[in-house]
PDB file of N, CA and C in Angstrom:
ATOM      1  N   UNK A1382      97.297  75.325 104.629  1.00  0.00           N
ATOM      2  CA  UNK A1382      96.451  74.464 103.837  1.00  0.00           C
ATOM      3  C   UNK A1382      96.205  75.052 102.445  1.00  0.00           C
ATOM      4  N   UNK A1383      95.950  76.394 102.437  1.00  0.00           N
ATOM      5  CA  UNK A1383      95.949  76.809 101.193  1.00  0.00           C
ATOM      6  C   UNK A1383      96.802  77.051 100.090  1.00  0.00           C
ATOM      7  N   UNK A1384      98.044  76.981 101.022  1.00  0.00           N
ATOM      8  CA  UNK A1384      99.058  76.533  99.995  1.00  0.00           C
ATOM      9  C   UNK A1384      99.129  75.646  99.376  1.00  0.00           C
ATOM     10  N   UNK A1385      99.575  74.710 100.295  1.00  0.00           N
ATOM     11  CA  UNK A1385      99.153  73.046  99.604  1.00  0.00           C
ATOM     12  C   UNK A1385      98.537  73.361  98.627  1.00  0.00           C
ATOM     13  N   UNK A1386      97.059  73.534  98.961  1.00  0.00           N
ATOM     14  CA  UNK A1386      96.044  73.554  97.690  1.00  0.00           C
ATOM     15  C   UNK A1386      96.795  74.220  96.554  1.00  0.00           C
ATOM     16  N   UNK A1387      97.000  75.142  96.377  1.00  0.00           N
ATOM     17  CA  UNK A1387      97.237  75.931  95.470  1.00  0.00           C
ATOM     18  C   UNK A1387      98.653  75.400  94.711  1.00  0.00           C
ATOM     19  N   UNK A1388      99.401  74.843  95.199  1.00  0.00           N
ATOM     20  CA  UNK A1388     100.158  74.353  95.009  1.00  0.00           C
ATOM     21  C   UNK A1388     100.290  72.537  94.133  1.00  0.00           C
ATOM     22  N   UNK A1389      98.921  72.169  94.806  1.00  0.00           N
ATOM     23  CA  UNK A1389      98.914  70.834  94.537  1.00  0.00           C
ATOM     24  C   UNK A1389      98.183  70.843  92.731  1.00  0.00           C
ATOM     25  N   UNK A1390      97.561  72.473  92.717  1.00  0.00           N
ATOM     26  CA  UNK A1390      96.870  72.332  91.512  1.00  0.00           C
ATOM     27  C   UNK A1390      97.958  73.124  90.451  1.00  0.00           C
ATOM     28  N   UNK A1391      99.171  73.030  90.676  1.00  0.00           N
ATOM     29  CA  UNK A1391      99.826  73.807  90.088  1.00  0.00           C
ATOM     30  C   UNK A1391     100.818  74.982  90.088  1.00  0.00           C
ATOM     31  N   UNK A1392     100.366  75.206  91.075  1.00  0.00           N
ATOM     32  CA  UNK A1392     100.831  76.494  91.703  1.00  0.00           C
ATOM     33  C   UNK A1392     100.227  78.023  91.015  1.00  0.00           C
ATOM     34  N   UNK A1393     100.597  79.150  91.665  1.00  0.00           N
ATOM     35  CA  UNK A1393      99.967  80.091  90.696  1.00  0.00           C
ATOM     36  C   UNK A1393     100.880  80.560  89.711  1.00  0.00           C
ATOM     37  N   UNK A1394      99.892  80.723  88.928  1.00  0.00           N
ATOM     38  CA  UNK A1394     100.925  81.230  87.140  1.00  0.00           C
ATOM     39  C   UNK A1394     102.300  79.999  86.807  1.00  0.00           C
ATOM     40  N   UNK A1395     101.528  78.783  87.585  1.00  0.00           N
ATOM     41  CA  UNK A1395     102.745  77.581  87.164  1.00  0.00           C
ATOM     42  C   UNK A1395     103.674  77.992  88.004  1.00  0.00           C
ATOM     43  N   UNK A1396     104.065  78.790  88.646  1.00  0.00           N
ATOM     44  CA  UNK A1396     104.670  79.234  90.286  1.00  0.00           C
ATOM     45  C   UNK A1396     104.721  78.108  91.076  1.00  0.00           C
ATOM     46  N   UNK A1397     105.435  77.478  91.971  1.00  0.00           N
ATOM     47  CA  UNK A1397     105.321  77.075  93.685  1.00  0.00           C
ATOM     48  C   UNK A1397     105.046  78.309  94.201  1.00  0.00           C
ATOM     49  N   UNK A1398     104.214  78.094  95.430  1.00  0.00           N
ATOM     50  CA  UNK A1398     104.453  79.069  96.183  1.00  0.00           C
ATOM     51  C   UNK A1398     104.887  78.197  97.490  1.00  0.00           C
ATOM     52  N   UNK A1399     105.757  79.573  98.152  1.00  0.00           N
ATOM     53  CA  UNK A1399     106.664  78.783  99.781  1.00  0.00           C
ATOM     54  C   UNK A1399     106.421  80.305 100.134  1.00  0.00           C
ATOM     55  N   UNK A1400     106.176  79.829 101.625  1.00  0.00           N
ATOM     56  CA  UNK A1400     105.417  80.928 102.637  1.00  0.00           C
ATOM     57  C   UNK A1400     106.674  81.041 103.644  1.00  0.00           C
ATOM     58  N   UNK A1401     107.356  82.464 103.464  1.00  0.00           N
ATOM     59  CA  UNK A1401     108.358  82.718 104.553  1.00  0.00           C
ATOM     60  C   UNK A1401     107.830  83.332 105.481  1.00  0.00           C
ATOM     61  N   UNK A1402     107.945  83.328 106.628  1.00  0.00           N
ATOM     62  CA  UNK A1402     107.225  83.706 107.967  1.00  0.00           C
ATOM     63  C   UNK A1402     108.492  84.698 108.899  1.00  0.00           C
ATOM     64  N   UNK A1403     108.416  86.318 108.969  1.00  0.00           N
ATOM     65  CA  UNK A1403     109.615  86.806 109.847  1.00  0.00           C
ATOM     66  C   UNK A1403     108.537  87.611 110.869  1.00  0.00           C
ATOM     67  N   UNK A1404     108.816  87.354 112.220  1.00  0.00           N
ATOM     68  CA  UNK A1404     108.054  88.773 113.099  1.00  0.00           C
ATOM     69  C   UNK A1404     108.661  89.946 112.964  1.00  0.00           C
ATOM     70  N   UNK A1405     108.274  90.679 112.469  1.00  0.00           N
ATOM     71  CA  UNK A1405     108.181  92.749 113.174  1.00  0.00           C
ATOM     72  C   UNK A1405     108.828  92.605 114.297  1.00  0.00           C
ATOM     73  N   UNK A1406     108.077  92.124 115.303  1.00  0.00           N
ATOM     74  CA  UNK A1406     107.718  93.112 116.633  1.00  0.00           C
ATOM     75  C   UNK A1406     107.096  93.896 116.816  1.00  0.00           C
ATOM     76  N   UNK A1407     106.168  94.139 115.223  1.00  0.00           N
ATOM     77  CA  UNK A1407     105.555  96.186 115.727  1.00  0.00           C
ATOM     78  C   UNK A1407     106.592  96.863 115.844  1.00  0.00           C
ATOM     79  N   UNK A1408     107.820  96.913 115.506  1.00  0.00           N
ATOM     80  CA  UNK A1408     108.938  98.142 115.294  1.00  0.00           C
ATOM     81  C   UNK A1408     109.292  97.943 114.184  1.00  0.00           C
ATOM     82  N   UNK A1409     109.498  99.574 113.839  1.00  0.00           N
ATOM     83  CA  UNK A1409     109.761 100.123 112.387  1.00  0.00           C
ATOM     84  C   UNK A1409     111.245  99.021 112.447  1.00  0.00           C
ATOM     85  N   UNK A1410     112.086  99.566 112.894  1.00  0.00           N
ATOM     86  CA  UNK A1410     113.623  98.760 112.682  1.00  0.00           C
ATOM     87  C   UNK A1410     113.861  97.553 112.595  1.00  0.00           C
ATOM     88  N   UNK A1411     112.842  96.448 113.187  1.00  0.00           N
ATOM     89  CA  UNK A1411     112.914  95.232 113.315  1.00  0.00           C
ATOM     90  C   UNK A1411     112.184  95.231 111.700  1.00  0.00           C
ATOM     91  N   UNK A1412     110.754  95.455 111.553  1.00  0.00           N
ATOM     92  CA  UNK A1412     110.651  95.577 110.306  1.00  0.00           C
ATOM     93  C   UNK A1412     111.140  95.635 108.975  1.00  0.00           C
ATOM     94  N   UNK A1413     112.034  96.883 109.274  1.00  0.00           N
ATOM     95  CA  UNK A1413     112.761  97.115 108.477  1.00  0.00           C
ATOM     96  C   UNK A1413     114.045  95.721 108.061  1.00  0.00           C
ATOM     97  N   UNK A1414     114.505  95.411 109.324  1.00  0.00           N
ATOM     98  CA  UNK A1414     115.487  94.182 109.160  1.00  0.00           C
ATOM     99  C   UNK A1414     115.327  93.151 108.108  1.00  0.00           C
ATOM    100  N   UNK A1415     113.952  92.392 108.714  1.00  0.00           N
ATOM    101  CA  UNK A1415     113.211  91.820 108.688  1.00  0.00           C
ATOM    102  C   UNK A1415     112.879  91.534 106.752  1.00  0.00           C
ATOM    103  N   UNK A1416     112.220  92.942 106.478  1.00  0.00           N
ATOM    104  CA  UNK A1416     112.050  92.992 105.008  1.00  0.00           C
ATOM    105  C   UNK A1416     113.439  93.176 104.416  1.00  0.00           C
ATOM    106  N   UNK A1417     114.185  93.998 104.517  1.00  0.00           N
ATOM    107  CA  UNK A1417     115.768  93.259 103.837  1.00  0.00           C
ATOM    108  C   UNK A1417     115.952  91.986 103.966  1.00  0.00           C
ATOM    109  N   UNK A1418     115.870  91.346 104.679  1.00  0.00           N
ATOM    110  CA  UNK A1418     116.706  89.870 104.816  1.00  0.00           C
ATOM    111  C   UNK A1418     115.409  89.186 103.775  1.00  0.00           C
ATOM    112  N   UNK A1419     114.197  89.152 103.955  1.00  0.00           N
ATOM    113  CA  UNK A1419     113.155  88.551 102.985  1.00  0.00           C
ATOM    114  C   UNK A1419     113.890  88.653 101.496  1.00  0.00           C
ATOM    115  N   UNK A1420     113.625  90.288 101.111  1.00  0.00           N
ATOM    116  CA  UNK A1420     113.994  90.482  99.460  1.00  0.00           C
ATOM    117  C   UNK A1420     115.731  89.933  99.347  1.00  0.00           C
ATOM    118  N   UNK A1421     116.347  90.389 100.060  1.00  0.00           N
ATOM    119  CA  UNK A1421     117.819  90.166  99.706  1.00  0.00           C
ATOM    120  C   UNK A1421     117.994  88.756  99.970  1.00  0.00           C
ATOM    121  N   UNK A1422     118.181  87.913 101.136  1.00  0.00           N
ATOM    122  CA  UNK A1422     118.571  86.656 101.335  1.00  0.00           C
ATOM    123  C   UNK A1422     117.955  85.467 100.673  1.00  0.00           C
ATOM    124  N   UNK A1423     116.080  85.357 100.768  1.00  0.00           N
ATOM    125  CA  UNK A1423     114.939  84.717 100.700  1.00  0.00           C
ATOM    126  C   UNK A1423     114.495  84.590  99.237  1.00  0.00           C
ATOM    127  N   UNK A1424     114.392  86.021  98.568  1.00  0.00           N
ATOM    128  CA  UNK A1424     114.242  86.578  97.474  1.00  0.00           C
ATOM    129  C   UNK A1424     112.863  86.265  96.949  1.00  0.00           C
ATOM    130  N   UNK A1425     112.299  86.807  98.139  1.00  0.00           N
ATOM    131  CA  UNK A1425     110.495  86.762  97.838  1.00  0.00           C
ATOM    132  C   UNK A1425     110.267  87.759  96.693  1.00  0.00           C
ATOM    133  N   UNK A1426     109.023  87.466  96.680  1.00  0.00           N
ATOM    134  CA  UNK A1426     108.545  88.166  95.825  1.00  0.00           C
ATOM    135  C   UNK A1426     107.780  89.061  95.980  1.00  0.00           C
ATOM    136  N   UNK A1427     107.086  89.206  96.954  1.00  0.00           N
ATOM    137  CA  UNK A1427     105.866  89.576  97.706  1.00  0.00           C
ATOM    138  C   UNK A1427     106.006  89.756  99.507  1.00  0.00           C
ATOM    139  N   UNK A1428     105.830  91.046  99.785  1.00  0.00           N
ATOM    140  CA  UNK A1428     106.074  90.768 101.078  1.00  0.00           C
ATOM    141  C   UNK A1428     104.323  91.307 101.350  1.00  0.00           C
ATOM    142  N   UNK A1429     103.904  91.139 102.834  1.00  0.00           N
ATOM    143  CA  UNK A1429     102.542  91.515 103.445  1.00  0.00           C
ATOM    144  C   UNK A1429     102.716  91.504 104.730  1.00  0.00           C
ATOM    145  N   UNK A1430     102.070  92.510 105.262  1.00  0.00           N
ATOM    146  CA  UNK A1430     101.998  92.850 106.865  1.00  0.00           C
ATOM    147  C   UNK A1430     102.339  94.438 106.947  1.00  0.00           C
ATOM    148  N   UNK A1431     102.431  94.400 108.454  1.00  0.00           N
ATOM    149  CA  UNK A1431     103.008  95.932 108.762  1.00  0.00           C
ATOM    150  C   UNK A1431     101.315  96.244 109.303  1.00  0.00           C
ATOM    151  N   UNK A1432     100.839  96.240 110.621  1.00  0.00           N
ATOM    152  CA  UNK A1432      99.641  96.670 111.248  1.00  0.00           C
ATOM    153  C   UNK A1432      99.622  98.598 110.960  1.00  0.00           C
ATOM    154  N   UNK A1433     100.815  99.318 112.033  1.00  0.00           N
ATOM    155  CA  UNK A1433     101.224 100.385 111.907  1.00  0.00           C
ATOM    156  C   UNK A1433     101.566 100.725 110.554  1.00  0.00           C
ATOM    157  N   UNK A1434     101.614 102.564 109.656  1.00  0.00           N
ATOM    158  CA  UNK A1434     101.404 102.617 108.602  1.00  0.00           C
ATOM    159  C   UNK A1434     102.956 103.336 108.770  1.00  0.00           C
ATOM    160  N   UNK A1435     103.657 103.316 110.170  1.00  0.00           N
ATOM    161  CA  UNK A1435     105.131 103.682 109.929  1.00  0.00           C
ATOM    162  C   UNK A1435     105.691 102.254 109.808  1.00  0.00           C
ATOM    163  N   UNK A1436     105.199 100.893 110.489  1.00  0.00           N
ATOM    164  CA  UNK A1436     105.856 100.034 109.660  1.00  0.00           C
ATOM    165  C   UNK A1436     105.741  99.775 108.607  1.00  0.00           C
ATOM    166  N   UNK A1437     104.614  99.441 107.648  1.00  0.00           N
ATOM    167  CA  UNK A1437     104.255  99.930 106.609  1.00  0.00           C
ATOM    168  C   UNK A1437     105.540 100.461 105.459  1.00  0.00           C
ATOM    169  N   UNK A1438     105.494 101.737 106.130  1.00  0.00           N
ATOM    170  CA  UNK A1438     106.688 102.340 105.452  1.00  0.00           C
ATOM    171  C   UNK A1438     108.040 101.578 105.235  1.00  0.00           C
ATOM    172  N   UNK A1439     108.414 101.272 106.594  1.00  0.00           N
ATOM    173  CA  UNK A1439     109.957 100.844 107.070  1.00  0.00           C
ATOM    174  C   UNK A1439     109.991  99.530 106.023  1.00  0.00           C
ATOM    175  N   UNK A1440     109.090  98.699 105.856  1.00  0.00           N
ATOM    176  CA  UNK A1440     109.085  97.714 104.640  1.00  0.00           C
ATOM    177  C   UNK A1440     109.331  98.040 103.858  1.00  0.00           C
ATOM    178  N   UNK A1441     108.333  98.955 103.108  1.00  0.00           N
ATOM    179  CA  UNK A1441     108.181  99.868 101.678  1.00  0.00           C
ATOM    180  C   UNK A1441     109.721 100.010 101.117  1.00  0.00           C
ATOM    181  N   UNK A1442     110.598 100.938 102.604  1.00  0.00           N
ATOM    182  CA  UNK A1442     111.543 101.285 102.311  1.00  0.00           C
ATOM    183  C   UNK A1442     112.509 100.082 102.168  1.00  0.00           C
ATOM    184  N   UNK A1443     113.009  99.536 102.677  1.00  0.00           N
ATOM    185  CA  UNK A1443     113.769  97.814 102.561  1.00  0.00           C
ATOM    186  C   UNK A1443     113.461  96.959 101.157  1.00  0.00           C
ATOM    187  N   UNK A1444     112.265  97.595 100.934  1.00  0.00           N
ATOM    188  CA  UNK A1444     111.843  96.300  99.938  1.00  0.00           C
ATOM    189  C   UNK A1444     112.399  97.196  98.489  1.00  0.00           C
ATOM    190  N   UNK A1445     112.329  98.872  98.556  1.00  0.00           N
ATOM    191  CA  UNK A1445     112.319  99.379  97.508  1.00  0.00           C
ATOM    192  C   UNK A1445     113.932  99.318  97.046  1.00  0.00           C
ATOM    193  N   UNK A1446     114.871  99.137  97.952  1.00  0.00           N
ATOM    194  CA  UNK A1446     115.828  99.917  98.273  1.00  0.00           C
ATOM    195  C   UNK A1446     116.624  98.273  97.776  1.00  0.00           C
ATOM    196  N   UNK A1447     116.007  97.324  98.123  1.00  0.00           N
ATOM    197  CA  UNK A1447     117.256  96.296  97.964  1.00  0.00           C
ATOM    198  C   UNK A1447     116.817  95.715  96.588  1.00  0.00           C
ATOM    199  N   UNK A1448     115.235  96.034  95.989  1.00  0.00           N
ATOM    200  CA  UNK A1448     115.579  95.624  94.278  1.00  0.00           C
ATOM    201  C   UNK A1448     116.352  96.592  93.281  1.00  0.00           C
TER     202      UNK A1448
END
């Protein structure tokens, strides 16, 4: 819903925003997958999540590694 909203008024910074949705699992490796295929395939901009601060990482690393 808050997309919509945000969207319906413009989007942010004149942006759309589109909400990609991948599960973890709670494993670093799936994680890790997971955030490559986002930045590389998807080409978000923004990733969020990771409960654990080694998944956390395993993102960090995927996300740093494929810009």
């Amino acid at each position: 819903m808050v997309i919509d909203d945000i969207n319906a008024n413009g989007g942010l910074l004149g942006r759309r925003i589109d909400l990609c949705l991948e599960d973890s699992a709670t494993i670093d490796s799936v994680a890790e997958a997971k955030a490559t295929k986002l930045v590389k395939l998807d080409k978000v901009d923004v990733i969020l999540g990771g409960i654990y601060s080694s998944t956390r990482q395993a993102i960090k690393s995927a996300a740093v590694v494929c810009r």
